mmCIF file of C-alpha atoms in Angstrom:
data_model
loop_
_atom_site.group_PDB
_atom_site.id
_atom_site.type_symbol
_atom_site.label_atom_id
_atom_site.label_comp_id
_atom_site.label_asym_id
_atom_site.label_seq_id
_atom_site.Cartn_x
_atom_site.Cartn_y
_atom_site.Cartn_z
ATOM 1 C CA MET A 204 126.235 91.384 117.152
ATOM 2 C CA TYR A 205 126.157 95.158 117.087
ATOM 3 C CA SER A 206 124.083 97.120 119.562
ATOM 4 C CA ALA A 207 121.291 99.306 118.150
ATOM 5 C CA LYS A 208 123.150 102.512 119.078
ATOM 6 C CA LYS A 209 126.401 101.292 117.537
ATOM 7 C CA THR A 210 124.622 100.320 114.325
ATOM 8 C CA LEU A 211 122.915 103.726 114.094
ATOM 9 C CA ARG A 212 126.249 105.517 114.621
ATOM 10 C CA ARG A 213 127.798 103.343 111.929
ATOM 11 C CA ILE A 214 124.955 104.104 109.501
ATOM 12 C CA ALA A 215 125.275 107.851 110.164
ATOM 13 C CA ALA A 216 129.041 107.746 109.575
ATOM 14 C CA VAL A 217 128.678 105.795 106.344
ATOM 15 C CA THR A 218 125.964 108.131 105.049
ATOM 16 C CA ALA A 219 128.105 111.209 105.744
ATOM 17 C CA VAL A 220 131.134 109.740 103.977
ATOM 18 C CA LEU A 221 129.099 108.520 100.992
ATOM 19 C CA THR A 222 127.533 111.959 100.596
ATOM 20 C CA ALA A 223 130.948 113.629 100.552
ATOM 21 C CA VAL A 224 132.570 111.063 98.274
ATOM 22 C CA MET A 225 129.711 110.974 95.758
ATOM 23 C CA ALA A 226 129.538 114.782 95.603
ATOM 24 C CA ILE A 227 133.205 114.819 94.638
ATOM 25 C CA SER A 228 132.752 112.037 92.084
ATOM 26 C CA SER A 229 129.906 113.878 90.367
ATOM 27 C CA GLY A 230 131.910 117.079 90.114
ATOM 28 C CA SER A 231 129.943 119.069 92.680
ATOM 29 C CA GLY A 232 131.262 120.561 95.871
ATOM 30 C CA VAL A 233 132.455 123.939 94.524
ATOM 31 C CA GLN A 234 133.341 126.166 97.408
ATOM 32 C CA ALA A 235 134.896 129.446 98.402
ATOM 33 C CA LYS A 236 138.689 129.657 98.490
ATOM 34 C CA ILE A 237 140.259 127.713 101.346
ATOM 35 C CA GLU A 238 143.473 128.858 102.963
ATOM 36 C CA ALA A 239 145.493 125.734 103.681
ATOM 37 C CA LYS A 240 149.019 124.410 103.420
ATOM 38 C CA VAL A 241 150.568 120.961 103.084
ATOM 39 C CA GLY A 242 150.245 118.961 106.308
ATOM 40 C CA ASP A 243 147.385 120.969 107.808
ATOM 41 C CA LYS A 244 144.359 119.067 109.055
ATOM 42 C CA CYS A 245 141.179 119.232 107.012
ATOM 43 C CA THR A 246 137.669 117.982 107.687
ATOM 44 C CA LYS A 247 135.431 115.234 106.326
ATOM 45 C CA ALA A 248 133.286 117.938 104.690
ATOM 46 C CA GLN A 249 136.366 119.294 102.855
ATOM 47 C CA TYR A 250 137.441 115.846 101.626
ATOM 48 C CA GLY A 251 138.490 115.921 97.950
ATOM 49 C CA LYS A 252 138.413 119.709 97.676
ATOM 50 C CA THR A 253 141.444 121.695 96.550
ATOM 51 C CA SER A 254 143.094 124.982 97.396
ATOM 52 C CA LYS A 255 146.134 126.886 96.183
ATOM 53 C CA VAL A 256 148.853 128.426 98.329
ATOM 54 C CA GLY A 257 151.219 130.383 96.098
ATOM 55 C CA ALA A 258 152.261 127.981 93.347
ATOM 56 C CA THR A 259 151.335 124.905 95.390
ATOM 57 C CA ARG A 260 147.973 123.166 94.969
ATOM 58 C CA VAL A 261 146.718 121.067 97.889
ATOM 59 C CA ARG A 262 143.853 118.588 98.214
ATOM 60 C CA CYS A 263 142.091 117.297 101.315
ATOM 61 C CA THR A 264 142.921 113.575 101.403
ATOM 62 C CA PHE A 265 142.145 110.684 103.732
ATOM 63 C CA LYS A 266 145.075 108.456 104.708
ATOM 64 C CA ASN A 267 146.030 106.605 107.868
ATOM 65 C CA LYS A 268 142.597 107.457 109.275
ATOM 66 C CA LYS A 269 143.312 111.224 109.087
ATOM 67 C CA TYR A 270 142.040 114.030 106.862
ATOM 68 C CA THR A 271 145.052 116.079 105.744
ATOM 69 C CA TRP A 272 145.895 118.728 103.127
ATOM 70 C CA THR A 273 148.264 117.034 100.684
ATOM 71 C CA LYS A 274 150.259 118.481 97.788
ATOM 72 C CA VAL A 275 148.667 117.782 94.406
ATOM 73 C CA ALA A 276 151.161 116.105 92.099
ATOM 74 C CA THR A 277 151.830 117.973 88.881
ATOM 75 C CA THR A 278 151.112 116.102 85.670
ATOM 76 C CA THR A 279 154.139 115.484 83.494
ATOM 77 C CA ALA A 280 154.594 113.494 80.329
ATOM 78 C CA THR A 281 155.625 109.901 80.798
ATOM 79 C CA THR A 282 158.982 109.230 79.156
ATOM 80 C CA ILE A 283 161.380 106.320 79.180
ATOM 81 C CA PRO A 284 164.816 107.242 80.573
ATOM 82 C CA VAL A 285 167.486 107.687 77.902
ATOM 83 C CA LYS A 286 169.699 105.127 79.635
ATOM 84 C CA VAL A 287 167.789 101.858 79.591
ATOM 85 C CA ASN A 288 169.703 99.149 81.439
ATOM 86 C CA LYS A 289 168.013 95.975 80.205
ATOM 87 C CA SER A 290 170.666 93.857 81.915
ATOM 88 C CA LYS A 291 168.762 94.485 85.152
ATOM 89 C CA TRP A 292 165.387 93.642 83.662
ATOM 90 C CA PRO A 293 163.851 90.278 84.653
ATOM 91 C CA LYS A 294 163.972 87.323 82.266
ATOM 92 C CA LYS A 295 160.194 87.456 82.027
ATOM 93 C CA PHE A 296 157.424 89.942 82.789
ATOM 94 C CA VAL A 297 154.166 88.827 84.421
ATOM 95 C CA ILE A 298 150.771 90.497 84.009
ATOM 96 C CA GLY A 299 148.042 89.463 86.459
ATOM 97 C CA ALA A 300 144.351 90.122 86.884
ATOM 98 C CA VAL A 301 141.590 89.687 89.417
ATOM 99 C CA PRO A 302 138.967 87.138 88.362
ATOM 100 C CA SER A 303 135.816 88.039 86.455
ATOM 101 C CA GLU A 304 135.317 84.708 84.689
ATOM 102 C CA ASN A 305 137.118 81.363 84.229
ATOM 103 C CA ALA A 306 140.894 81.289 83.748
ATOM 104 C CA SER A 307 140.896 80.155 80.110
ATOM 105 C CA ALA A 308 138.459 82.909 79.103
ATOM 106 C CA MET A 309 140.551 85.517 80.901
ATOM 107 C CA THR A 310 143.762 84.324 79.239
ATOM 108 C CA LEU A 311 142.066 84.673 75.855
ATOM 109 C CA LYS A 312 140.716 88.108 76.761
ATOM 110 C CA TYR A 313 144.153 89.423 77.724
ATOM 111 C CA GLN A 314 146.189 87.821 74.932
ATOM 112 C CA GLY A 315 146.302 91.007 72.819
ATOM 113 C CA LEU A 316 147.684 92.992 75.734
ATOM 114 C CA VAL A 317 150.217 90.278 76.577
ATOM 115 C CA ARG A 318 151.417 90.297 72.959
ATOM 116 C CA LEU A 319 151.718 94.103 73.026
ATOM 117 C CA PHE A 320 153.910 94.093 76.135
ATOM 118 C CA GLN A 321 156.061 91.259 74.822
ATOM 119 C CA GLU A 322 156.737 93.084 71.555
ATOM 120 C CA GLU A 323 157.395 96.426 73.241
ATOM 121 C CA LEU A 324 159.544 95.147 76.126
ATOM 122 C CA GLY A 325 161.415 92.545 74.122
ATOM 123 C CA ILE A 326 161.203 89.898 76.853
ATOM 124 C CA PRO A 327 158.773 86.995 77.424
ATOM 125 C CA VAL A 328 155.466 88.080 78.973
ATOM 126 C CA GLU A 329 153.143 85.725 80.846
ATOM 127 C CA PHE A 330 149.557 86.135 82.030
ATOM 128 C CA TYR A 331 148.615 85.101 85.568
ATOM 129 C CA SER A 332 144.962 84.547 86.445
ATOM 130 C CA ALA A 333 144.325 84.441 90.188
ATOM 131 C CA THR A 334 141.538 82.343 91.687
ATOM 132 C CA ASP A 335 140.344 85.285 93.793
ATOM 133 C CA TYR A 336 141.219 88.873 94.690
ATOM 134 C CA ALA A 337 143.495 87.775 97.527
ATOM 135 C CA GLY A 338 145.514 85.708 95.069
ATOM 136 C CA ILE A 339 146.508 88.627 92.859
ATOM 137 C CA ILE A 340 147.267 90.797 95.904
ATOM 138 C CA GLU A 341 149.525 88.143 97.425
ATOM 139 C CA ALA A 342 151.244 87.517 94.083
ATOM 140 C CA GLN A 343 152.176 91.163 93.629
ATOM 141 C CA ILE A 344 153.300 91.556 97.244
ATOM 142 C CA ALA A 345 155.561 88.519 96.705
ATOM 143 C CA ASN A 346 156.971 90.124 93.510
ATOM 144 C CA LYS A 347 155.547 87.309 91.365
ATOM 145 C CA VAL A 348 153.351 89.667 89.329
ATOM 146 C CA ASP A 349 154.827 92.844 87.844
ATOM 147 C CA LEU A 350 151.718 94.548 86.497
ATOM 148 C CA ALA A 351 148.254 93.849 87.895
ATOM 149 C CA PHE A 352 144.682 94.823 87.137
ATOM 150 C CA TYR A 353 142.762 95.663 90.300
ATOM 151 C CA GLY A 354 139.417 96.903 91.428
ATOM 152 C CA PRO A 355 139.790 100.128 93.472
ATOM 153 C CA PHE A 356 139.215 98.310 96.796
ATOM 154 C CA SER A 357 141.610 95.448 96.056
ATOM 155 C CA TYR A 358 144.247 98.040 95.060
ATOM 156 C CA VAL A 359 143.793 99.820 98.399
ATOM 157 C CA ILE A 360 144.035 96.487 100.245
ATOM 158 C CA ALA A 361 147.218 95.583 98.359
ATOM 159 C CA LYS A 362 148.815 98.892 99.391
ATOM 160 C CA LEU A 363 147.705 98.435 102.999
ATOM 161 C CA ASN A 364 149.360 95.019 103.033
ATOM 162 C CA GLY A 365 152.720 96.261 101.815
ATOM 163 C CA ALA A 366 152.600 96.016 98.027
ATOM 164 C CA LYS A 367 155.158 98.402 96.502
ATOM 165 C CA ILE A 368 152.880 99.534 93.697
ATOM 166 C CA GLU A 369 151.391 102.618 92.062
ATOM 167 C CA PRO A 370 148.732 103.068 89.393
ATOM 168 C CA ALA A 371 150.281 103.101 85.921
ATOM 169 C CA GLY A 372 146.881 104.185 84.650
ATOM 170 C CA VAL A 373 143.136 103.898 85.163
ATOM 171 C CA ALA A 374 140.719 102.310 82.689
ATOM 172 C CA VAL A 375 138.342 104.480 80.636
ATOM 173 C CA SER A 376 135.628 103.541 78.141
ATOM 174 C CA SER A 377 136.578 106.068 75.449
ATOM 175 C CA ALA A 378 139.434 108.350 74.400
ATOM 176 C CA THR A 379 137.583 111.331 75.883
ATOM 177 C CA GLY A 380 135.916 109.453 78.731
ATOM 178 C CA THR A 381 136.419 109.821 82.447
ATOM 179 C CA PRO A 382 137.124 106.851 84.726
ATOM 180 C CA GLY A 383 134.511 105.374 87.027
ATOM 181 C CA TYR A 384 131.718 102.830 87.285
ATOM 182 C CA ARG A 385 128.861 101.816 89.594
ATOM 183 C CA SER A 386 127.673 98.953 91.744
ATOM 184 C CA TYR A 387 124.166 97.632 91.126
ATOM 185 C CA GLY A 388 121.854 95.953 93.614
ATOM 186 C CA VAL A 389 119.737 93.340 91.842
ATOM 187 C CA ALA A 390 116.919 90.858 92.376
ATOM 188 C CA LYS A 391 114.792 88.500 90.291
ATOM 189 C CA ALA A 392 112.495 90.494 88.020
ATOM 190 C CA ASN A 393 109.430 88.755 89.463
ATOM 191 C CA ASN A 394 110.424 89.368 93.086
ATOM 192 C CA ALA A 395 107.712 91.871 94.033
ATOM 193 C CA ALA A 396 108.952 92.023 97.632
ATOM 194 C CA VAL A 397 112.176 93.787 96.604
ATOM 195 C CA LYS A 398 111.840 97.317 95.241
ATOM 196 C CA THR A 399 114.733 99.145 96.917
ATOM 197 C CA ILE A 400 117.966 98.259 98.698
ATOM 198 C CA ALA A 401 116.132 98.678 102.016
ATOM 199 C CA ASP A 402 114.137 95.573 101.057
ATOM 200 C CA PHE A 403 117.340 93.492 101.231
ATOM 201 C CA LYS A 404 116.680 93.210 104.962
ATOM 202 C CA GLY A 405 115.798 89.634 105.851
ATOM 203 C CA LYS A 406 116.866 88.332 102.427
ATOM 204 C CA ARG A 407 119.700 86.019 101.378
ATOM 205 C CA ILE A 408 122.326 88.400 99.989
ATOM 206 C CA CYS A 409 125.023 87.557 97.435
ATOM 207 C CA PHE A 410 128.209 89.620 97.523
ATOM 208 C CA VAL A 411 131.011 88.981 95.014
ATOM 209 C CA ASP A 412 134.296 88.762 96.929
ATOM 210 C CA PRO A 413 135.574 90.201 100.235
ATOM 211 C CA ALA A 414 138.016 92.459 98.332
ATOM 212 C CA SER A 415 135.570 93.587 95.625
ATOM 213 C CA THR A 416 134.764 97.304 95.420
ATOM 214 C CA SER A 417 131.455 97.100 93.564
ATOM 215 C CA GLY A 418 130.682 93.610 94.837
ATOM 216 C CA ASN A 419 131.267 94.166 98.560
ATOM 217 C CA LEU A 420 132.619 97.513 99.829
ATOM 218 C CA TYR A 421 130.154 99.929 98.212
ATOM 219 C CA PRO A 422 127.219 97.509 98.587
ATOM 220 C CA THR A 423 128.014 97.259 102.304
ATOM 221 C CA ALA A 424 128.050 101.049 102.543
ATOM 222 C CA GLY A 425 124.790 101.235 100.581
ATOM 223 C CA LEU A 426 123.099 98.688 102.817
ATOM 224 C CA LEU A 427 124.217 100.448 105.991
ATOM 225 C CA ALA A 428 123.006 103.799 104.651
ATOM 226 C CA ALA A 429 119.614 102.159 103.993
ATOM 227 C CA GLY A 430 119.450 100.808 107.547
ATOM 228 C CA VAL A 431 120.397 97.223 106.696
ATOM 229 C CA ASP A 432 123.332 95.777 108.648
ATOM 230 C CA PRO A 433 124.982 92.999 106.581
ATOM 231 C CA ALA A 434 126.447 91.527 109.766
ATOM 232 C CA LYS A 435 122.911 90.595 110.816
ATOM 233 C CA GLU A 436 121.822 89.175 107.462
ATOM 234 C CA SER A 437 122.350 85.869 105.649
ATOM 235 C CA THR A 438 125.208 86.564 103.225
ATOM 236 C CA GLN A 439 127.568 84.658 100.956
ATOM 237 C CA TYR A 440 130.265 85.359 98.370
ATOM 238 C CA ALA A 441 129.484 84.199 94.841
ATOM 239 C CA GLY A 442 133.114 84.396 93.694
ATOM 240 C CA GLY A 443 132.549 86.660 90.695
ATOM 241 C CA HIS A 444 130.181 89.277 89.281
ATOM 242 C CA PRO A 445 128.522 86.980 86.716
ATOM 243 C CA GLN A 446 128.254 84.269 89.374
ATOM 244 C CA SER A 447 126.447 86.679 91.718
ATOM 245 C CA VAL A 448 123.793 87.375 89.078
ATOM 246 C CA GLN A 449 123.526 83.667 88.239
ATOM 247 C CA ALA A 450 123.028 82.786 91.920
ATOM 248 C CA ILE A 451 120.149 85.262 92.159
ATOM 249 C CA ASN A 452 118.569 83.911 88.995
ATOM 250 C CA LYS A 453 118.839 80.323 90.269
ATOM 251 C CA GLY A 454 117.388 81.246 93.663
ATOM 252 C CA THR A 455 120.543 80.514 95.659
ATOM 253 C CA CYS A 456 120.348 84.145 96.778
ATOM 254 C CA ASP A 457 117.313 86.422 96.884
ATOM 255 C CA VAL A 458 119.265 89.583 96.113
ATOM 256 C CA GLY A 459 122.838 90.601 95.424
ATOM 257 C CA PHE A 460 125.320 92.888 93.749
ATOM 258 C CA ALA A 461 127.433 93.185 90.599
ATOM 259 C CA TYR A 462 129.183 95.963 88.702
ATOM 260 C CA ASP A 463 127.215 97.952 86.138
ATOM 261 C CA ASP A 464 128.577 96.459 82.901
ATOM 262 C CA ILE A 465 127.370 92.992 83.896
ATOM 263 C CA LEU A 466 123.754 94.189 83.912
ATOM 264 C CA ASP A 467 124.016 96.908 81.269
ATOM 265 C CA LYS A 468 126.051 94.993 78.674
ATOM 266 C CA GLU A 469 126.974 91.401 79.513
ATOM 267 C CA VAL A 470 123.502 90.094 80.395
ATOM 268 C CA PRO A 471 121.690 91.774 77.448
ATOM 269 C CA ALA A 472 124.382 90.400 75.105
ATOM 270 C CA GLY A 473 123.798 86.866 76.390
ATOM 271 C CA LYS A 474 127.277 86.613 77.882
ATOM 272 C CA VAL A 475 126.136 85.536 81.366
ATOM 273 C CA SER A 476 125.132 81.901 80.997
ATOM 274 C CA GLY A 477 121.541 81.116 81.923
ATOM 275 C CA VAL A 478 120.522 84.726 82.592
ATOM 276 C CA GLY A 479 118.346 86.773 80.242
ATOM 277 C CA ALA A 480 117.731 90.514 80.275
ATOM 278 C CA SER A 481 114.146 89.965 81.467
ATOM 279 C CA ASP A 482 115.181 87.694 84.356
ATOM 280 C CA ILE A 483 116.834 90.304 86.571
ATOM 281 C CA LYS A 484 115.943 93.808 87.734
ATOM 282 C CA VAL A 485 118.158 96.573 89.132
ATOM 283 C CA VAL A 486 116.788 98.116 92.335
ATOM 284 C CA TRP A 487 119.802 100.138 93.500
ATOM 285 C CA LYS A 488 122.750 101.968 91.967
ATOM 286 C CA SER A 489 125.745 103.290 93.874
ATOM 287 C CA GLY A 490 127.283 106.675 93.275
ATOM 288 C CA LEU A 491 130.234 106.832 90.895
ATOM 289 C CA ILE A 492 133.156 104.675 92.070
ATOM 290 C CA ALA A 493 136.785 105.476 91.261
ATOM 291 C CA GLY A 494 137.915 103.678 88.103
ATOM 292 C CA SER A 495 139.863 100.421 88.167
ATOM 293 C CA PRO A 496 143.661 100.834 88.163
ATOM 294 C CA ILE A 497 146.414 98.881 86.475
ATOM 295 C CA ALA A 498 149.233 98.897 89.032
ATOM 296 C CA VAL A 499 152.946 98.523 88.346
ATOM 297 C CA ARG A 500 155.453 97.119 90.821
ATOM 298 C CA LEU A 501 157.889 99.866 91.820
ATOM 299 C CA ASN A 502 160.694 97.677 93.179
ATOM 300 C CA MET A 503 161.949 96.867 89.681
ATOM 301 C CA GLU A 504 164.611 98.506 87.496
ATOM 302 C CA PRO A 505 163.402 102.142 87.064
ATOM 303 C CA SER A 506 163.792 102.008 83.284
ATOM 304 C CA LEU A 507 161.438 99.007 83.179
ATOM 305 C CA VAL A 508 158.861 100.805 85.332
ATOM 306 C CA ALA A 509 159.050 103.816 82.993
ATOM 307 C CA ALA A 510 158.730 101.580 79.931
ATOM 308 C CA VAL A 511 155.631 99.937 81.412
ATOM 309 C CA ARG A 512 154.028 103.307 82.174
ATOM 310 C CA ASP A 513 154.715 104.436 78.605
ATOM 311 C CA ILE A 514 153.072 101.328 77.143
ATOM 312 C CA VAL A 515 150.039 101.629 79.426
ATOM 313 C CA LEU A 516 149.399 105.311 78.732
ATOM 314 C CA ASN A 517 150.442 105.611 75.100
ATOM 315 C CA LYS A 518 150.125 102.209 73.425
ATOM 316 C CA ALA A 519 147.606 100.088 75.343
ATOM 317 C CA ASN A 520 144.499 101.722 73.899
ATOM 318 C CA LYS A 521 142.236 100.944 70.959
ATOM 319 C CA THR A 522 143.271 103.966 68.899
ATOM 320 C CA ALA A 523 146.991 103.189 69.193
ATOM 321 C CA MET A 524 146.427 99.458 68.647
ATOM 322 C CA VAL A 525 144.580 100.098 65.364
ATOM 323 C CA LYS A 526 147.186 102.635 64.227
ATOM 324 C CA ALA A 527 149.979 100.125 64.914
ATOM 325 C CA GLY A 528 148.146 97.388 63.032
ATOM 326 C CA ARG A 529 147.576 95.285 66.150
ATOM 327 C CA CYS A 530 143.793 95.585 65.710
ATOM 328 C CA THR A 531 141.738 96.020 62.552
ATOM 329 C CA THR A 532 139.060 98.292 64.050
ATOM 330 C CA GLU A 533 138.396 99.875 67.437
ATOM 331 C CA ALA A 534 135.027 98.111 67.564
ATOM 332 C CA THR A 535 136.670 94.675 67.464
ATOM 333 C CA CYS A 536 139.785 95.601 69.453
ATOM 334 C CA GLN A 537 139.797 94.292 73.027
ATOM 335 C CA ILE A 538 142.145 95.805 75.590
ATOM 336 C CA ILE A 539 140.810 94.236 78.796
ATOM 337 C CA GLU A 540 137.022 94.403 78.842
ATOM 338 C CA ASP A 541 134.779 94.972 75.829
ATOM 339 C CA SER A 542 133.854 98.373 77.258
ATOM 340 C CA SER A 543 137.430 99.569 77.895
ATOM 341 C CA TRP A 544 139.171 101.893 75.421
ATOM 342 C CA GLY A 545 142.445 102.044 77.311
ATOM 343 C CA PHE A 546 143.992 103.983 80.171
ATOM 344 C CA VAL A 547 144.609 107.531 81.365
ATOM 345 C CA LYS A 548 147.018 108.876 83.952
ATOM 346 C CA THR A 549 146.069 108.868 87.633
ATOM 347 C CA THR A 550 147.704 108.952 91.063
ATOM 348 C CA ASP A 551 147.348 107.030 94.301
ATOM 349 C CA SER A 552 145.385 109.878 95.920
ATOM 350 C CA TYR A 553 142.564 109.275 93.411
ATOM 351 C CA TYR A 554 141.627 106.269 95.569
ATOM 352 C CA ASP A 555 141.322 108.212 98.830
ATOM 353 C CA GLY A 556 137.535 108.181 98.418
ATOM 354 C CA VAL A 557 137.609 104.384 98.467
ATOM 355 C CA ARG A 558 139.779 104.527 101.593
ATOM 356 C CA ALA A 559 137.238 106.817 103.269
ATOM 357 C CA VAL A 560 134.317 104.495 102.464
ATOM 358 C CA CYS A 561 136.436 101.566 103.622
ATOM 359 C CA GLU A 562 137.057 103.240 106.960
ATOM 360 C CA SER A 563 133.395 104.209 107.391
ATOM 361 C CA THR A 564 132.172 100.634 106.907
ATOM 362 C CA LYS A 565 134.662 99.358 109.518
ATOM 363 C CA SER A 566 135.658 96.588 107.121
ATOM 364 C CA THR A 567 138.365 94.327 108.533
ATOM 365 C CA LYS A 568 139.988 94.459 105.082
ATOM 366 C CA CYS A 569 140.823 98.126 105.691
ATOM 367 C CA LYS A 570 143.150 97.363 108.589
#
C-alpha cells in the first residue's frame, strides 16, 4: 500500500508529465530559441522541444531516466542496397502481431500483408499470432519473429528487454494523416454513478493487458492524475480491447478501458459481439498517444532489413496495393486494421513520450 504522501507525489509527477507529453502531441509548446548541444541536460518542461546548433538539430528526449538533448536524425529515402545477398536471408520470414481478437480472425486479417511480403521478398512468409503482448515480445527477442506489430508501450518494453529492433514505420489512417490514437475510459450507459474517470474510484476496473498502451499505461496515468490509485482498487485484465468492453457490458467490471477505434468504429459496426452502440458510454479520453509501430529485427542480413523497410513504407499501403492490383479499391483494402491506410517513417525517439509516462507511473514494466 502506498502512503498518502507518496500517492500525492506520484499523482503530481504523472500530471506534470502528461501535461508536457500531451502538449507536444497536440503540436503546442512553441518557445523561444534554445541554445543547446548534443549531450546537454534538458528539463521535463523542455521535453520534446527542438533547437538548432549550426547545422545540427537537437531534441529534448527522455531515455535511461534522464532528459537529454539528442541529435535529430535526418530523413532520407529508404532504398534497398544494390548488392542484395539473398544467400544470407532466412528460409522463411515471420510476421507477428499483438492480440486484438482470436487467432483465426487475426490470421485472416493479415493475409493480404503476408501475401505482399511473400511476393516481394521471394521467400515463404508466415504469420504468428501471440496469445498476449508478452508472447510477441518474447518471440522477437528470441529471433523467432522478424517483423512485429506493437502498441507503443509493448514496443518500449521489448526494447527495454533487449529486443534488437527499430520501427520500420508507424500506422496512419490516411495518406495525409498523422499517427496517433487515444485511450477511452468507458462504463455502462445506464451507470449514473460514473460520469468522469474520477468516479472509477471504488469500482471494479477492467484493463486490457499489462503491456497495453491504451489499455493499461495511459489509463493508469489518467487514473492517477484524477486522484485514483489503481493499486488500491479492484482491477483485472480482460485480455483484449473488445473483451474489456464486453466485460463491462456483462457486468464483470463496472468500468474499464479500450482504444478509440473499438468504441468509435467497431462497436457501432456491430463487430464487438454482444455490445451495441447504446450499451456503453465514454466518460474519459486520453491525450493523443504515439502511433503504433511495426518493428523490424535488426540482427538480420542488412539487405533484408532494407527490403522490409522499403515494403513497409512504399508498398504496404492502400494506394500502392490498389495500384499494384492487390486490392480492388481502397475502401475494401485491409492492411492491418480497417482504419489503417498504411505506414509512414518514424524513429525510436518518437516513443520517448511513452517512456516518460511509463517512468511517471512507476510501472514495473518500465524497468
